[in-house]
Short mmCIF file of C-alpha atoms in Angstrom, two decimals:
data_model
loop_
_atom_site.label_atom_id
_atom_site.label_comp_id
_atom_site.label_asym_id
_atom_site.label_seq_id
_atom_site.Cartn_x
_atom_site.Cartn_y
_atom_site.Cartn_z
CA MET A 29 125.35 86.06 119.34
CA LYS A 30 121.72 86.97 119.17
CA LYS A 31 122.01 90.61 118.25
CA ASN A 32 124.55 92.20 116.10
CA ILE A 33 124.66 96.03 115.73
CA HIS A 34 127.10 98.05 113.76
CA LEU A 35 127.28 101.73 112.48
CA SER A 36 129.97 101.88 109.79
CA THR A 37 131.77 104.19 107.21
CA LYS A 38 132.79 101.18 105.08
CA PRO A 39 130.50 99.36 102.61
CA LEU A 40 128.01 96.87 104.23
CA GLU A 41 128.38 93.12 103.39
CA ILE A 42 125.44 90.94 103.13
CA GLN A 43 127.39 87.72 104.03
CA THR A 44 128.73 89.10 107.18
CA CYS A 45 125.02 90.04 108.45
CA ARG A 46 124.03 86.22 107.32
CA ASP A 47 127.18 85.03 109.11
CA PHE A 48 125.51 86.72 112.58
CA ALA A 49 121.96 85.83 111.51
CA SER A 50 122.58 82.16 110.60
CA GLY A 51 122.49 79.29 112.92
CA ASN A 52 121.51 75.40 112.76
CA SER A 53 118.29 76.19 114.32
CA ASN A 54 117.22 78.61 111.72
CA GLY A 55 114.76 77.34 109.36
CA ALA A 56 114.13 80.78 107.79
CA GLU A 57 116.28 84.12 107.56
CA CYS A 58 114.64 87.42 106.11
CA ILE A 59 117.00 89.99 105.03
CA PHE A 60 116.11 93.70 104.28
CA ILE A 61 118.64 95.89 102.23
CA GLY A 62 117.96 99.34 101.44
CA THR A 63 120.03 100.74 98.64
CA VAL A 64 120.42 104.32 97.23
CA ARG A 65 117.84 104.95 94.42
CA ASN A 66 118.79 106.77 91.27
CA ALA A 67 115.63 109.04 91.66
CA THR A 68 113.21 110.55 94.24
CA GLN A 69 109.84 111.81 93.22
CA GLY A 70 111.17 112.11 89.59
CA ASN A 71 114.34 113.88 90.44
CA ALA A 72 117.67 112.38 89.74
CA VAL A 73 119.78 111.64 92.86
CA HIS A 74 123.50 111.77 92.55
CA GLN A 75 124.38 110.72 95.77
CA LEU A 76 123.47 110.46 99.41
CA HIS A 77 125.12 111.78 102.65
CA PHE A 78 124.36 110.28 106.01
CA GLU A 79 125.16 111.53 109.34
CA CYS A 80 124.36 110.14 112.70
CA TYR A 81 124.64 110.72 116.27
CA GLU A 82 126.69 107.98 116.84
CA SER A 83 126.59 107.06 120.36
CA MET A 84 122.78 107.08 120.55
CA ALA A 85 122.01 105.89 117.20
CA ILE A 86 123.63 102.67 118.51
CA LYS A 87 121.61 102.87 121.38
CA GLU A 88 118.42 103.13 119.45
CA MET A 89 119.67 100.18 117.03
CA GLU A 90 120.20 98.02 120.15
CA LYS A 91 116.62 98.90 121.64
CA ILE A 92 115.20 97.93 118.26
CA ALA A 93 117.15 94.54 118.07
CA ASP A 94 115.99 93.94 121.92
CA GLN A 95 112.27 94.79 121.42
CA ALA A 96 112.23 92.42 118.20
CA LEU A 97 114.01 89.78 120.12
CA ILE A 98 110.97 90.13 122.79
CA LYS A 99 108.30 90.88 120.33
CA PHE A 100 108.93 87.99 117.72
CA GLU A 101 109.87 84.47 117.96
CA ILE A 102 113.18 84.91 116.19
CA LEU A 103 116.82 83.79 117.41
CA THR A 104 118.86 86.12 115.77
CA ILE A 105 118.93 90.13 114.49
CA THR A 106 121.80 91.96 112.77
CA ILE A 107 121.19 95.75 112.00
CA HIS A 108 124.26 97.24 110.21
CA HIS A 109 123.82 101.00 108.84
CA ARG A 110 126.31 102.72 106.89
CA VAL A 111 127.25 106.46 107.18
CA GLY A 112 129.10 108.95 104.91
CA THR A 113 128.75 109.52 101.61
CA LEU A 114 127.06 106.69 99.29
CA ALA A 115 126.67 106.58 95.59
CA ILE A 116 123.77 105.06 93.37
CA GLY A 117 123.15 101.43 94.23
CA GLU A 118 125.10 101.27 97.25
CA ILE A 119 123.83 100.11 100.61
CA PRO A 120 122.68 102.30 103.49
CA VAL A 121 121.21 99.32 105.60
CA ILE A 122 120.90 95.57 106.05
CA ILE A 123 118.71 93.94 108.58
CA ALA A 124 119.22 90.02 108.77
CA VAL A 125 116.77 88.11 110.92
CA GLY A 126 116.99 84.61 112.08
CA ALA A 127 114.10 82.40 113.08
CA ALA A 128 113.01 78.69 113.16
CA HIS A 129 109.76 79.99 111.34
CA ARG A 130 109.42 82.51 108.42
CA SER A 131 106.66 84.74 109.62
CA ALA A 132 108.21 85.67 112.72
CA ALA A 133 111.30 86.13 110.52
CA PHE A 134 109.50 88.59 107.98
CA ASP A 135 107.36 90.66 110.75
CA ALA A 136 110.62 91.16 112.92
CA CYS A 137 112.57 92.42 109.73
CA GLN A 138 109.62 94.73 108.94
CA PHE A 139 109.30 96.04 112.45
CA ALA A 140 113.12 96.66 112.58
CA ILE A 141 113.15 98.87 109.60
CA ASP A 142 110.03 100.63 110.12
CA THR A 143 111.32 101.56 113.60
CA LEU A 144 114.83 102.21 112.47
CA LYS A 145 113.17 104.79 110.20
CA GLU A 146 111.29 106.38 112.98
CA THR A 147 113.62 106.45 115.81
CA VAL A 148 117.55 105.96 115.19
CA PRO A 149 119.26 109.57 114.58
CA ILE A 150 120.73 109.12 111.58
CA TRP A 151 119.82 112.02 108.63
CA LYS A 152 120.26 111.40 105.13
CA LYS A 153 121.15 114.53 102.75
CA GLU A 154 120.14 113.90 98.82
CA PHE A 155 122.34 115.75 96.46
CA PHE A 156 120.72 116.39 93.15
CA GLU A 157 122.16 118.19 89.92
CA ASP A 158 120.96 121.53 91.30
CA GLY A 159 120.92 121.33 94.92
CA GLU A 160 120.76 119.36 97.94
CA VAL A 161 118.06 118.55 100.86
CA TRP A 162 117.89 116.96 104.12
CA VAL A 163 115.35 114.23 103.42
CA SER A 164 112.05 114.81 105.33
CA ALA A 165 113.27 117.76 107.26
CA HIS A 166 110.87 120.47 105.65
CA PRO A 167 107.35 120.22 104.90
CA MET B 29 124.56 122.69 128.70
CA LYS B 30 126.45 121.23 126.01
CA VAL B 31 124.06 121.10 122.96
CA LEU B 32 124.77 118.93 120.09
CA ILE B 33 123.02 119.90 116.73
CA PHE B 34 122.47 117.52 113.60
CA GLY B 35 121.48 117.64 110.08
CA ALA B 36 119.07 120.42 108.70
CA ALA B 37 119.13 121.91 112.45
CA ARG B 38 122.93 122.22 112.42
CA ASP B 39 122.74 123.82 108.67
CA ILE B 40 120.37 126.44 110.39
CA VAL B 41 122.57 127.14 113.63
CA GLY B 42 125.43 126.98 111.38
CA LYS B 43 127.62 124.92 114.29
CA GLN B 44 127.52 121.28 115.41
CA GLU B 45 127.81 122.10 119.02
CA LEU B 46 126.69 124.99 121.25
CA ASP B 47 127.27 125.97 124.99
CA PHE B 48 123.84 126.92 126.01
CA PRO B 49 122.81 128.41 129.24
CA LEU B 50 120.50 126.45 131.40
CA PRO B 51 116.95 128.20 131.11
CA SER B 52 115.32 129.64 134.25
CA ASP B 53 112.53 127.18 133.84
CA PRO B 54 114.92 124.18 133.08
CA SER B 55 112.18 121.87 131.18
CA VAL B 56 113.21 120.73 127.88
CA LYS B 57 109.83 122.77 126.82
CA SER B 58 111.56 125.79 127.79
CA PHE B 59 114.72 124.89 126.17
CA ARG B 60 112.75 124.17 122.91
CA GLU B 61 111.25 127.82 123.10
CA ASN B 62 114.58 129.57 124.03
CA ILE B 63 116.60 127.96 121.00
CA CYS B 64 113.62 128.50 118.45
CA SER B 65 113.32 132.13 119.25
CA GLN B 66 117.15 132.41 118.89
CA PHE B 67 117.04 130.42 115.78
CA PRO B 68 113.67 130.95 114.22
CA GLU B 69 114.21 129.01 111.32
CA LEU B 70 114.15 125.57 113.41
CA LYS B 71 110.21 126.25 113.64
CA LYS B 72 109.91 125.44 110.07
CA LEU B 73 111.53 121.94 110.59
CA ASN B 74 108.92 119.18 110.29
CA ALA B 75 109.33 118.57 113.48
CA LEU B 76 111.89 118.72 116.33
CA ALA B 77 112.80 116.27 119.14
CA PHE B 78 115.42 116.65 121.72
CA ALA B 79 117.53 114.04 123.48
CA VAL B 80 118.94 114.46 126.66
CA ASN B 81 122.06 112.42 127.59
CA GLU B 82 121.31 110.26 124.51
CA GLU B 83 117.66 109.35 125.49
CA TYR B 84 114.64 111.07 123.73
CA ALA B 85 113.17 113.41 126.13
CA ASN B 86 109.78 114.70 126.80
CA ASP B 87 108.83 118.54 126.90
CA GLU B 88 108.36 118.12 130.58
CA ASP B 89 111.76 116.52 131.41
CA VAL B 90 113.85 118.63 133.65
CA LEU B 91 117.61 119.70 132.41
CA LYS B 92 120.79 120.08 134.63
CA ASN B 93 123.75 122.03 133.56
CA GLN B 94 125.97 118.89 132.71
CA ASP B 95 123.42 117.54 130.64
CA VAL B 96 123.95 116.81 127.10
CA VAL B 97 121.26 117.99 124.93
CA ALA B 98 120.72 117.09 121.10
CA ILE B 99 118.68 118.62 118.70
CA ILE B 100 117.03 116.15 116.52
CA PRO B 101 115.35 117.31 113.28
CA PRO B 102 113.28 114.57 111.34
CA VAL B 103 115.35 111.51 111.21
CA SER B 104 115.78 109.92 107.76
CA GLY B 105 118.04 106.81 108.26
CA GLY B 106 117.65 103.47 106.26
CA MET C 19 115.30 91.12 83.56
CA LYS C 20 112.20 91.10 85.63
CA LYS C 21 112.06 87.47 86.79
CA ASN C 22 114.64 84.95 86.98
CA ILE C 23 113.70 81.18 88.13
CA HIS C 24 115.90 78.66 88.72
CA LEU C 25 115.87 74.72 90.06
CA SER C 26 119.39 73.65 90.82
CA THR C 27 121.40 70.57 91.98
CA LYS C 28 124.25 72.84 92.98
CA PRO C 29 124.28 75.24 96.24
CA LEU C 30 122.24 78.27 95.94
CA GLU C 31 124.00 81.52 95.78
CA ILE C 32 122.74 84.89 97.77
CA GLN C 33 124.75 87.16 95.53
CA THR C 34 123.58 85.47 92.11
CA CYS C 35 119.95 86.15 93.63
CA ARG C 36 120.82 89.85 94.57
CA ASP C 37 122.18 90.44 91.06
CA PHE C 38 119.14 89.65 89.32
CA ALA C 39 116.88 91.49 92.11
CA SER C 40 118.73 94.91 92.10
CA GLY C 41 118.78 97.55 90.24
CA ASN C 42 119.45 101.30 90.19
CA SER C 43 115.53 102.14 90.58
CA ASN C 44 115.08 99.97 93.51
CA GLY C 45 115.30 101.24 96.93
CA ALA C 46 114.67 98.21 98.68
CA GLU C 47 115.28 94.60 98.32
CA CYS C 48 113.88 91.88 100.61
CA ILE C 49 115.44 88.44 100.48
CA PHE C 50 113.91 85.11 102.01
CA ILE C 51 116.44 82.44 102.64
CA GLY C 52 115.33 79.21 103.97
CA THR C 53 117.85 76.97 105.55
CA VAL C 54 117.69 73.17 106.75
CA ARG C 55 116.73 73.15 110.31
CA ASN C 56 119.05 70.56 112.63
CA ALA C 57 115.32 69.54 114.23
CA THR C 58 111.53 69.14 113.32
CA GLN C 59 109.37 68.94 116.37
CA GLY C 60 112.25 67.89 118.59
CA ASN C 61 113.47 65.16 116.25
CA ALA C 62 117.33 65.59 115.12
CA VAL C 63 117.25 65.91 111.51
CA HIS C 64 120.50 64.68 109.74
CA GLN C 65 119.97 65.93 106.16
CA LEU C 66 117.30 66.68 103.65
CA HIS C 67 116.59 65.21 100.38
CA PHE C 68 114.40 67.56 97.93
CA GLU C 69 112.76 65.63 94.73
CA CYS C 70 110.69 67.68 91.99
CA TYR C 71 108.45 67.41 89.03
CA GLU C 72 110.92 69.73 87.35
CA SER C 73 109.15 70.85 84.41
CA MET C 74 105.91 71.67 86.13
CA ALA C 75 107.91 72.94 89.42
CA ILE C 76 109.61 75.93 87.00
CA LYS C 77 106.00 76.58 85.36
CA GLU C 78 104.65 77.10 89.10
CA MET C 79 107.47 79.10 90.04
CA GLU C 80 107.27 81.38 87.09
CA LYS C 81 103.42 81.58 87.76
CA ILE C 82 104.49 83.15 91.04
CA ALA C 83 106.77 85.54 89.91
CA ASP C 84 104.49 86.77 87.44
CA GLN C 85 101.70 87.22 89.70
CA ALA C 86 103.81 88.80 92.58
CA LEU C 87 104.80 91.25 89.57
CA ILE C 88 100.99 92.13 88.99
CA LYS C 89 99.75 92.15 92.65
CA PHE C 90 102.74 94.07 94.33
CA GLU C 91 104.75 97.33 93.12
CA ILE C 92 108.13 95.53 92.72
CA LEU C 93 110.48 95.63 90.05
CA THR C 94 112.30 92.44 89.83
CA ILE C 95 111.92 88.69 91.58
CA THR C 96 114.18 85.90 91.74
CA ILE C 97 113.33 82.56 92.88
CA HIS C 98 115.91 79.80 93.09
CA HIS C 99 115.02 76.36 94.67
CA ARG C 100 117.47 73.56 95.12
CA VAL C 101 116.97 70.05 94.65
CA GLY C 102 118.78 66.73 95.64
CA THR C 103 120.32 66.14 99.21
CA LEU C 104 121.14 68.92 101.52
CA ALA C 105 123.00 69.04 104.82
CA ILE C 106 122.03 70.91 107.89
CA GLY C 107 122.45 74.89 107.36
CA GLU C 108 122.36 74.45 103.66
CA ILE C 109 119.71 76.53 101.66
CA PRO C 110 116.87 75.10 100.04
CA VAL C 111 115.30 78.11 98.70
CA ILE C 112 116.02 81.81 97.91
CA ILE C 113 113.52 84.37 97.13
CA ALA C 114 114.86 88.01 96.13
CA VAL C 115 112.56 90.87 95.60
CA GLY C 116 113.43 94.34 94.43
CA ALA C 117 111.25 97.41 94.73
CA ALA C 118 111.05 100.99 94.99
CA HIS C 119 109.61 100.95 98.66
CA ARG C 120 110.05 98.44 101.14
CA SER C 121 106.52 97.45 101.95
CA ALA C 122 105.88 96.01 98.51
CA ALA C 123 109.25 94.09 98.53
CA PHE C 124 108.16 92.45 101.98
CA ASP C 125 104.68 91.60 100.81
CA ALA C 126 105.70 90.15 97.53
CA CYS C 127 108.59 88.11 99.23
CA GLN C 128 106.21 86.70 101.78
CA PHE C 129 103.54 86.10 99.24
CA ALA C 130 105.93 84.12 97.10
CA ILE C 131 107.42 81.71 99.68
CA ASP C 132 103.89 81.21 101.00
CA THR C 133 102.61 80.49 97.59
CA LEU C 134 105.59 78.24 96.73
CA LYS C 135 105.05 76.11 99.54
CA GLU C 136 101.63 75.31 98.68
CA THR C 137 101.76 74.76 94.85
CA VAL C 138 105.49 74.08 93.66
CA PRO C 139 105.87 70.46 93.17
CA ILE C 140 108.55 69.72 94.94
CA TRP C 141 109.07 67.05 97.95
CA LYS C 142 110.94 67.02 100.89
CA LYS C 143 112.36 63.80 102.63
CA GLU C 144 113.75 64.48 106.16
CA PHE C 145 116.27 61.64 107.25
CA PHE C 146 116.38 61.15 111.16
CA GLU C 147 118.94 58.80 113.16
CA ASP C 148 115.94 56.22 112.97
CA GLY C 149 114.32 56.52 109.76
CA GLU C 150 113.08 59.08 107.11
CA VAL C 151 109.50 60.53 106.25
CA TRP C 152 108.14 62.76 103.59
CA VAL C 153 107.28 66.11 105.10
CA SER C 154 103.26 66.70 105.33
CA ALA C 155 102.35 63.54 103.57
CA HIS C 156 100.83 61.73 106.18
CA PRO C 157 98.43 63.08 108.85
CA MET D 12 98.13 57.21 79.49
CA LYS D 13 101.52 57.94 81.00
CA VAL D 14 101.53 58.57 84.59
CA LEU D 15 104.30 59.96 86.73
CA ILE D 16 104.38 59.55 90.25
CA PHE D 17 106.39 61.51 92.92
CA GLY D 18 107.33 61.66 96.70
CA ALA D 19 105.19 59.43 99.04
CA ALA D 20 103.43 58.29 96.45
CA ARG D 21 105.91 56.94 94.32
CA ASP D 22 107.25 54.99 97.38
CA ILE D 23 103.51 53.63 97.79
CA VAL D 24 103.14 52.72 94.05
CA GLY D 25 106.86 51.48 93.86
CA LYS D 26 107.58 53.10 90.47
CA GLN D 27 108.27 56.57 89.29
CA GLU D 28 106.11 55.98 86.16
CA LEU D 29 103.22 53.76 85.02
CA ASP D 30 101.08 53.29 81.76
CA PHE D 31 97.73 53.42 83.04
CA PRO D 32 94.60 52.70 80.93
CA LEU D 33 92.24 55.58 80.27
CA PRO D 34 89.34 54.99 82.68
CA SER D 35 85.99 54.19 80.93
CA ASP D 36 84.65 57.31 82.25
CA PRO D 37 87.79 59.57 81.62
CA SER D 38 87.46 62.21 84.25
CA VAL D 39 90.43 62.92 86.75
CA LYS D 40 87.97 61.76 89.43
CA SER D 41 87.60 58.49 88.03
CA PHE D 42 91.19 57.95 87.57
CA ARG D 43 91.58 59.04 91.16
CA GLU D 44 89.28 56.15 92.13
CA ASN D 45 90.86 53.80 89.88
CA ILE D 46 94.75 54.50 91.13
CA CYS D 47 93.19 54.78 94.75
CA SER D 48 91.78 51.21 94.57
CA GLN D 49 94.75 49.66 92.97
CA PHE D 50 97.30 51.23 95.46
CA PRO D 51 94.87 51.73 98.64
CA GLU D 52 97.95 53.10 100.90
CA LEU D 53 97.32 56.22 98.51
CA LYS D 54 94.15 57.18 100.77
CA LYS D 55 95.98 57.32 103.88
CA LEU D 56 98.03 60.36 102.49
CA ASN D 57 97.13 63.93 103.65
CA ALA D 58 95.79 65.17 100.22
CA LEU D 59 96.53 64.12 96.55
CA ALA D 60 96.32 66.14 93.84
CA PHE D 61 96.64 65.52 90.01
CA ALA D 62 98.38 67.42 87.45
CA VAL D 63 97.51 66.87 83.62
CA ASN D 64 100.17 67.71 81.36
CA GLU D 65 101.95 69.67 83.88
CA GLU D 66 99.08 71.85 85.00
CA TYR D 67 96.83 71.18 88.29
CA ALA D 68 93.65 69.46 87.24
CA ASN D 69 90.48 69.49 88.76
CA ASP D 70 88.18 66.30 89.45
CA GLU D 71 85.74 66.90 86.62
CA ASP D 72 88.81 67.42 83.87
CA VAL D 73 88.47 65.02 81.03
CA LEU D 74 91.78 62.89 80.51
CA LYS D 75 92.98 61.62 77.23
CA ASN D 76 95.10 58.92 76.05
CA GLN D 77 98.03 60.98 75.25
CA ASP D 78 97.76 63.08 78.47
CA VAL D 79 100.72 62.95 80.70
CA VAL D 80 99.35 62.69 84.39
CA ALA D 81 101.08 63.04 87.41
CA ILE D 82 100.40 62.07 91.15
CA ILE D 83 101.07 64.75 93.40
CA PRO D 84 100.89 64.17 97.27
CA PRO D 85 101.42 67.03 99.68
CA VAL D 86 103.98 69.27 98.41
CA SER D 87 106.81 70.46 101.01
CA GLY D 88 109.39 72.54 99.00
CA GLY D 89 110.84 75.79 100.57
#
């Protein structure tokens, strides 16, 4: 399997992503793991909530994987994104790329997370002690 | 037209879904103007994109009655 | 703990590396995993053997971690390398970097593996059906 | 001097460790020339680096009798 896309309300698992990304022709795997930070611009974050436009989000994630497989010399790409409510330290996103050589793995993984943050219809709300805010929504 | 509304835009509109009349000029641009005049707070968002049938749309794209339009405030996944 | 360096004859574990790399201030982790490929330039590889100059290899790995912590805005770096005999699909190296932001995590991880391959006194012998060769030793 | 030998260089020398006399000119360059003339196959390697007491050394570095010198063929970790 060359690509594996998943939107999940359950905790993401690195080993599951690796299982898709690994293969005997790989010499290199690059894995990006996003985690919920305990602060944004100095304000303590208590939890996050992710919502998504599910059908379109999956389509956009598929597009990113397809583009990565064309643009870079990689063998596999896995993109898993979590939705729902996450606590500090939990994992909203894992991207795992397998390739014969490492530079393609790094480049494709970075391309995938950069593009995901620009195009995939998923929205993050941060909860602080004194309020909540949709990230990046307002100037 | 069925209109889906997400994130900060949903909080402004107060609903996840609307039935919205096809504008007399059925372009995405015209729909944007109509929805923003009905919910002026939408103009205060950093950006506002639209999807038609799960694909990002341009201002000049033409809408049909059976389309599903989505109002997409700045995304922040990852 | 900011850095964690390990040379091991036992299989490397990704979760162990993540445990060192992760922290509540991290928003991003980049993990590089090297794996034993089943072929080099078209020749089927059966297994690999890694030997090292242990005391110096650890010093050089420490230097890479220290440099990465200075050069990039990262919070943690873990470099684990395996020695001994490895089969196809096994993991010779894992580098895990934790950072507040992703681009520093990617850059530091790539810097660390690139530098490791240039400076750390570890040598890899590839075993083919009809012979064996020290990688990169001869023109 | 104690000399440690690794990888492809060890296969050429046939030993992991040697006792080697301090060259009359005690530079790393001079040691390189001596060891390469004793084991000419070392010259066929892609490159040959030396470490003195676990640190990479330059040709002009000066050796002492109690130093531990390592012969380092091209590394290939990772």
